[in-house]
CSV table of C-alpha atoms in Angstrom, one decimal:
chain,number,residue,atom,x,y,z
A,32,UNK,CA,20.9,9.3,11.5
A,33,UNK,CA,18.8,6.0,10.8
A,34,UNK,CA,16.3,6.5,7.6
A,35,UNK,CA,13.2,8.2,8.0
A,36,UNK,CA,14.3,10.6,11.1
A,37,UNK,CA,13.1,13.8,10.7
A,38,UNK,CA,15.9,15.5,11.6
A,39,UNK,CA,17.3,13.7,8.5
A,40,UNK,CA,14.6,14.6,6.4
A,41,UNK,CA,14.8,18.6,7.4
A,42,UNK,CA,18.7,18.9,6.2
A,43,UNK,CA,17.0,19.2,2.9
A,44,UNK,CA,14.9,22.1,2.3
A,45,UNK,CA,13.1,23.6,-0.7
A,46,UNK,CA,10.2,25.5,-2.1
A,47,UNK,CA,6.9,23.9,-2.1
A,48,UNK,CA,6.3,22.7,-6.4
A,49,UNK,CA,3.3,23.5,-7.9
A,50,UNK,CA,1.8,24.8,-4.3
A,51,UNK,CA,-2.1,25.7,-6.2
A,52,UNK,CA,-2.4,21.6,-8.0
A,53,UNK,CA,-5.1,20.1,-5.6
A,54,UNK,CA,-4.3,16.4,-4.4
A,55,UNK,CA,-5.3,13.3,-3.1
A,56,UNK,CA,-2.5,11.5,-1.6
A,57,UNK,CA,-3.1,7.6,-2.5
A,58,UNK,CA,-1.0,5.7,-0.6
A,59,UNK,CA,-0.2,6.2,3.3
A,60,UNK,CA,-0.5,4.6,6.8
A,61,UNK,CA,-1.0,5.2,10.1
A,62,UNK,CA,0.4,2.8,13.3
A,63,UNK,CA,2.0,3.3,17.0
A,64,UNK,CA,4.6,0.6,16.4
A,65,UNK,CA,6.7,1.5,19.4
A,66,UNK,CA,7.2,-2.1,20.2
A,67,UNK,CA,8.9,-3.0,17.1
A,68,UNK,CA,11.5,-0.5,17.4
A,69,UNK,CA,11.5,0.9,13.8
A,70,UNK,CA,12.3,4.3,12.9
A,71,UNK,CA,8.6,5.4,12.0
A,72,UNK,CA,7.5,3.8,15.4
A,73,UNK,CA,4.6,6.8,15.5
A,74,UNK,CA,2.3,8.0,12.6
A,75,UNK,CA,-0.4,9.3,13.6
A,76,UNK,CA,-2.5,12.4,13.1
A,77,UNK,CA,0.0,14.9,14.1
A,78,UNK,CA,2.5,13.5,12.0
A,79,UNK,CA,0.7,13.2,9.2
A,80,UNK,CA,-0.8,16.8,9.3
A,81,UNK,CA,3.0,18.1,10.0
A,82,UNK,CA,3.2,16.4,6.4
A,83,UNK,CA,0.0,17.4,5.0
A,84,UNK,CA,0.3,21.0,5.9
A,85,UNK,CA,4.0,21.6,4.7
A,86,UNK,CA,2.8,23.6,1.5
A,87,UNK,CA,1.0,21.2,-1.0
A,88,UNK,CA,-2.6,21.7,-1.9
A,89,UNK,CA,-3.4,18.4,-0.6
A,90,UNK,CA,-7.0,17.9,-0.3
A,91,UNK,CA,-7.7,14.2,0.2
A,92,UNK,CA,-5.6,11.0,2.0
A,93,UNK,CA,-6.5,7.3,0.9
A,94,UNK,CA,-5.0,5.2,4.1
A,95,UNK,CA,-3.5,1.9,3.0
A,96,UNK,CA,-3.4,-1.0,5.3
A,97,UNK,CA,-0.2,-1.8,6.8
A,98,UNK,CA,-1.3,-5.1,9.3
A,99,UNK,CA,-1.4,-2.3,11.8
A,100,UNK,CA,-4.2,-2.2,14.9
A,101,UNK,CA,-5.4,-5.8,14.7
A,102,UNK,CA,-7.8,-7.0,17.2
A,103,UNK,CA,-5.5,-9.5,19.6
A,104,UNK,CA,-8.5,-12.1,20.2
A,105,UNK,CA,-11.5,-13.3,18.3
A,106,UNK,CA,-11.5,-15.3,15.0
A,107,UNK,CA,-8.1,-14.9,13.2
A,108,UNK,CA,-10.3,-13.8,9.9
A,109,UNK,CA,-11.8,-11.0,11.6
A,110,UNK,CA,-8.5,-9.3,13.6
A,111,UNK,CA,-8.1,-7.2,10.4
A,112,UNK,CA,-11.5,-5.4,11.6
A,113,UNK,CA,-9.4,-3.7,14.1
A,114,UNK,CA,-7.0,-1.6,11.4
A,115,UNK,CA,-10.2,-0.5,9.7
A,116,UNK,CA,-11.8,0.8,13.2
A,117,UNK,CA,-8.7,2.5,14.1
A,118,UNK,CA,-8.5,4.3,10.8
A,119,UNK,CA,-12.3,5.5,11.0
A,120,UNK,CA,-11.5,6.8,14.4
A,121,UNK,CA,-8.6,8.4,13.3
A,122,UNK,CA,-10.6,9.9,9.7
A,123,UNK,CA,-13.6,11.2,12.0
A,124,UNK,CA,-11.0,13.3,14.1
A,125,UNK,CA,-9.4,14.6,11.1
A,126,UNK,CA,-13.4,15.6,9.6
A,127,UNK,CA,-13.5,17.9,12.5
A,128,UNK,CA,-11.0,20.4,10.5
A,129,UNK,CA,-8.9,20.3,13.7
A,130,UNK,CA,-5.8,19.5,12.5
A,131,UNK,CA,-6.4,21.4,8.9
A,132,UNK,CA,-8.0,21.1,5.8
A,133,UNK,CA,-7.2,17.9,4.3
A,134,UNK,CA,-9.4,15.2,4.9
A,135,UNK,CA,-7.1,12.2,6.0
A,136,UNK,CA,-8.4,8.9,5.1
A,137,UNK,CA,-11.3,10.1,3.4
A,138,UNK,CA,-11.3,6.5,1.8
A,139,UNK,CA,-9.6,3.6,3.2
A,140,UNK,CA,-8.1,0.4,2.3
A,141,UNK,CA,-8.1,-2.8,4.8
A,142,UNK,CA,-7.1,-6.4,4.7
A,143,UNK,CA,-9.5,-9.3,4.6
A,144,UNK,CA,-7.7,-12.5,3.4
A,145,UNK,CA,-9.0,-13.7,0.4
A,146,UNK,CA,-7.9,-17.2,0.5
A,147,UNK,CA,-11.1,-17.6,2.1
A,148,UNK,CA,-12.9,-18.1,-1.0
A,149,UNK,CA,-16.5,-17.3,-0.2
A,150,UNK,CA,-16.1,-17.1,3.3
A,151,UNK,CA,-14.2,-13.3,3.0
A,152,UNK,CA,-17.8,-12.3,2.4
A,153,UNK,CA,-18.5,-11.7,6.3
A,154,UNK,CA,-14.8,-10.1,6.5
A,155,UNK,CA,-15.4,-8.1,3.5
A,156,UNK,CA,-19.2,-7.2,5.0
A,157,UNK,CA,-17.1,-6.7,9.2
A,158,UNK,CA,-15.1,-4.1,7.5
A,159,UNK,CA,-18.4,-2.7,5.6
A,160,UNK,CA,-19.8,-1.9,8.8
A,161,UNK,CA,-16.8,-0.3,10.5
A,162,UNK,CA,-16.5,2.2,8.1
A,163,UNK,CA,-19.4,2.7,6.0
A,164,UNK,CA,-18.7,5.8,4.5
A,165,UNK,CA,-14.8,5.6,3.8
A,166,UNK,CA,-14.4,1.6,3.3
A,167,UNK,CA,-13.5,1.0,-0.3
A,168,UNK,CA,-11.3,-2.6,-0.9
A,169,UNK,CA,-8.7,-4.7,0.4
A,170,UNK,CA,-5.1,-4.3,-0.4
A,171,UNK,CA,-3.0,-8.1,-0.4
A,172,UNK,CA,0.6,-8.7,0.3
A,173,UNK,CA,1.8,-11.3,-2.8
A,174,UNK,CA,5.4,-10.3,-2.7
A,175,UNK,CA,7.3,-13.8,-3.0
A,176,UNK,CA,10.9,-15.0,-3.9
A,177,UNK,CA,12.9,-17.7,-3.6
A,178,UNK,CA,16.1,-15.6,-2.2
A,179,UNK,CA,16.4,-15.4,1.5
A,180,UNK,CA,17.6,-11.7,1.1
A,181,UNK,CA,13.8,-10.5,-0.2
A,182,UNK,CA,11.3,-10.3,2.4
A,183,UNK,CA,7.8,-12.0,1.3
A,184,UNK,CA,4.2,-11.8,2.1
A,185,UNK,CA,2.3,-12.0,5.3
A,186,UNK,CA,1.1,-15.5,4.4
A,187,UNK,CA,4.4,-16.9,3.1
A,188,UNK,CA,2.9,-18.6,-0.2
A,189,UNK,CA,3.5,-18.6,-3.9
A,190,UNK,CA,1.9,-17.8,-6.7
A,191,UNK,CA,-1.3,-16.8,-4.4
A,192,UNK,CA,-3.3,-15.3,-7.6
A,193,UNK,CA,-3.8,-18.9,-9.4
A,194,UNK,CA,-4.9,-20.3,-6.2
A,195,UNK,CA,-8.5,-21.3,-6.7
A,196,UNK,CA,-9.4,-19.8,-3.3
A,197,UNK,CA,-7.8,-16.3,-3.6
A,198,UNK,CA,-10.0,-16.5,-7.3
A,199,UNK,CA,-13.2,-16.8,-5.1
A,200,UNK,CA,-12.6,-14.3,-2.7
A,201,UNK,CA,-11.9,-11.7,-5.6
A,202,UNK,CA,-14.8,-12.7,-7.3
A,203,UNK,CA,-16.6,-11.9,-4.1
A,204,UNK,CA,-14.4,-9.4,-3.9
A,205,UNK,CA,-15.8,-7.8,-6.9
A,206,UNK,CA,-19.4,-8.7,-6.7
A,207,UNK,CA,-19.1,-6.1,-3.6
A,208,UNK,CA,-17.7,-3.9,-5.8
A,209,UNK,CA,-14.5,-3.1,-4.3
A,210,UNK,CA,-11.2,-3.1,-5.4
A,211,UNK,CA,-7.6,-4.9,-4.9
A,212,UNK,CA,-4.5,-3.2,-4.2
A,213,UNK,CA,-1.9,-5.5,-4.9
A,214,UNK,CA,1.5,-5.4,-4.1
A,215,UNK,CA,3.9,-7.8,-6.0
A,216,UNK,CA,7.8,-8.2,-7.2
A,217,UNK,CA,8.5,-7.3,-10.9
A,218,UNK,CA,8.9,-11.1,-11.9
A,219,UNK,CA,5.1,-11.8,-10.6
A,220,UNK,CA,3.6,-9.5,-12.8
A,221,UNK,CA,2.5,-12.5,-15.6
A,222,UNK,CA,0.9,-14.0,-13.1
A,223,UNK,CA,-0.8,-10.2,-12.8
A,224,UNK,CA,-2.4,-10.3,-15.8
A,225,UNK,CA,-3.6,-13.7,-16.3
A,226,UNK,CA,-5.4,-12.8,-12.8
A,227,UNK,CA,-6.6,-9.9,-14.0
A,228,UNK,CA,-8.5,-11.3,-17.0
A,229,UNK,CA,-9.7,-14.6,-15.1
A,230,UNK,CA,-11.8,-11.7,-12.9
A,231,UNK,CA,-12.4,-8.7,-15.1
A,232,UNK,CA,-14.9,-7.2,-13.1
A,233,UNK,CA,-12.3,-6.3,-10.5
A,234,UNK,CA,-10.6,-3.0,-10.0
A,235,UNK,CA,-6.6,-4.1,-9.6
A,236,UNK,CA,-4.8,-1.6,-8.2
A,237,UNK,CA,-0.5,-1.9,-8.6
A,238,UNK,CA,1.1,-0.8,-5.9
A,239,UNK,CA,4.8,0.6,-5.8
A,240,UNK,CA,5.4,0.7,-9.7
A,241,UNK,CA,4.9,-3.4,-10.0
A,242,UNK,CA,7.7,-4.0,-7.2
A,243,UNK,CA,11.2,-3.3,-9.0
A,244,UNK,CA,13.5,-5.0,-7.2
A,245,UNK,CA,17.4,-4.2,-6.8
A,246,UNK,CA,18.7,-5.6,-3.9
A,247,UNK,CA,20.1,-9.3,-2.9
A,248,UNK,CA,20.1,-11.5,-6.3
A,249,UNK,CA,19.0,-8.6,-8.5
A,250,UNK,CA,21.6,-6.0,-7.5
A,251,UNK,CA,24.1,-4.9,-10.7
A,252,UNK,CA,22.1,-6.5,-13.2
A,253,UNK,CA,19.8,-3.9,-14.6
A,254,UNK,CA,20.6,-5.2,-18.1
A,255,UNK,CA,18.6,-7.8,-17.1
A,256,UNK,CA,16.2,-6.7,-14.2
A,257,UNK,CA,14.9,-3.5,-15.9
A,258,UNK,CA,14.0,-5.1,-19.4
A,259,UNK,CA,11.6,-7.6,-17.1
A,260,UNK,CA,9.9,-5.2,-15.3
A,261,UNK,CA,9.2,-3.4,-18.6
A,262,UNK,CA,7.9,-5.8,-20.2
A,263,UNK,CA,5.2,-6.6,-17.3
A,264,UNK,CA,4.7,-3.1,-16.8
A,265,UNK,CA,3.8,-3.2,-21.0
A,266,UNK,CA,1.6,-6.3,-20.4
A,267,UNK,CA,-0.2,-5.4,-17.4
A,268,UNK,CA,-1.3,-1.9,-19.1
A,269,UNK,CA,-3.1,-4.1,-21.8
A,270,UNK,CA,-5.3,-4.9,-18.8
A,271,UNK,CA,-8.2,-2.3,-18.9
A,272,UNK,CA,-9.2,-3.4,-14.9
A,273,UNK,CA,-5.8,-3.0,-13.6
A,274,UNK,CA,-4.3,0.6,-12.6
A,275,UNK,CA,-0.7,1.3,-11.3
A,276,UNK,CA,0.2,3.4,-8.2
A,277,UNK,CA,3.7,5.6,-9.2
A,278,UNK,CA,5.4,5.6,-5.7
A,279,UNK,CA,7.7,3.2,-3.4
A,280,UNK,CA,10.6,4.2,-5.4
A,281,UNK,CA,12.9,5.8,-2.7
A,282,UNK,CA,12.4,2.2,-0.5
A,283,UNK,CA,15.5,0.3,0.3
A,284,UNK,CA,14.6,-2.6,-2.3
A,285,UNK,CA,14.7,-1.2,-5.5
A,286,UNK,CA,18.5,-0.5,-4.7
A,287,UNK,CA,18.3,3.7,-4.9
A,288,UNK,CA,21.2,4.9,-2.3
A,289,UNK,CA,19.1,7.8,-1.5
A,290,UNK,CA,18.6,6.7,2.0
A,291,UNK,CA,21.9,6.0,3.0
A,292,UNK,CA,23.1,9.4,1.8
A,293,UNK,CA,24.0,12.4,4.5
A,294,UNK,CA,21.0,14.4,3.3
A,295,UNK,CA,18.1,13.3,1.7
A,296,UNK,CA,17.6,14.2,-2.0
A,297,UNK,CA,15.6,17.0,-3.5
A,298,UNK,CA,13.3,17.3,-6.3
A,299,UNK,CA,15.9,18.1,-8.6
């Protein structure tokens, strides 16, 4: 069965843990990617309610962007508008209570490309007005490596956080008061904090526990791998603006078997 199927998922099965702890759930998406022909090619309200209401206490979602719903004409910088109008479409039909008690995407994250410098303002202020109530940052793909077997950002570039016009855009960024999700590889994490102190103002959100990676050129050398990432991990917590996001550990890259097994894995 390919990864992700739910018929995979449901040959494990197992009492809800800790049913009473209220949550917010930080970190999910929502697309129709039929098209692209990948095993989550739907996730939308039902399936994310089938989710929600499975037995957690799970109060709140915070919807991440995923390049998902963009606008197909008008200027490049403003197609991103379109994930962040889907989303608030999608939040004030879960708000009815419909599809149960959760409020999905109560706050969400969108894309504005902050290479603009000063110019993301009117991106930044585009997704303002689509969703004035839930709207609270940007998250931006920085994942780079040299190797041909890791996939890297969006926007194919290096060391994006030095760049003078990714600096002004976060300072804008900040000035607006919203935040950065950032999602980077374990060896970018230096270039994390030096980022993080040039704009101190900003809230930094890590995403996916600072992107371990254990695939392609980094597979079988955990004497080596895991050290790194601990020690970027140790200097990015010296950064008071800077929070990390404890998830994206079952994904294919940080070399975990778990998906290719017959059943998924429990909780134990």
């Amino acid at each position: 069965m390919p990864f992700g199927d739910n018929d995979w998922l449901a040959l494990t099965q197992e009492s809800t843990l800790e049913p009473e702890i209220p949550i917010c759930d930080p970190h999910h998406h929502l697309w129709d990617m039929r098209p692209a022909r990948i095993p989550y090619q739907r996730y939308l309200l039902d399936e994310l309610y089938a989710d929600l209401n499975s037995g957690h206490n799970v109060r709140s979602t915070v919807f991440i962007e995923t390049r998902a719903m963009y606008r197909i004409d008008g200027p490049e910088e403003m197609r991103p508008v379109g994930e962040v109008e889907f989303v608030q479409g999608m939040a004030a039909a879960a708000a009815t209570g419909l599809y149960g008690p959760a409020r999905a995407a109560a706050a969400i994250v969108g894309h504005a490309n902050l290479h603009l410098g000063d110019k993301a303002a009117p991106v930044l202020e585009a997704l303002q007005t689509a969703s004035p109530n839930r709207f609270r940052g940007i998250r931006h793909g920085l994942t780079w490596d040299p190797h041909p077997d890791i996939p890297n950002n969006a926007y194919g570039r290096k060391a994006q956080l030095a760049d003078d016009g990714f600096l002004a855009g976060a300072r804008v960024l900040a000035r607006m008061g919203l935040s950065l999700e950032a999602w980077m590889y374990f060896h970018q994490l230096p270039e994390l904090v030096e980022f993080a102190q040039a704009v101190p103002d900003l809230t930094i959100i890590l995403n996916h526990i600072g992107g371990l990676l254990r695939i392609g050129p980094y597979a079988n050398r955990d004497e080596e791998v895991l050290p790194t990432w601990r020690q970027g991990i140790a200097a990015v917590a010296q950064c008071p603006n800077v929070y990390v996001k404890l998830g994206g550990i079952g994904q294919p890259r940080t070399g975990y078997d778990w998906y290719a097994r017959n059943q998924p894995i429990g909780s134990e």
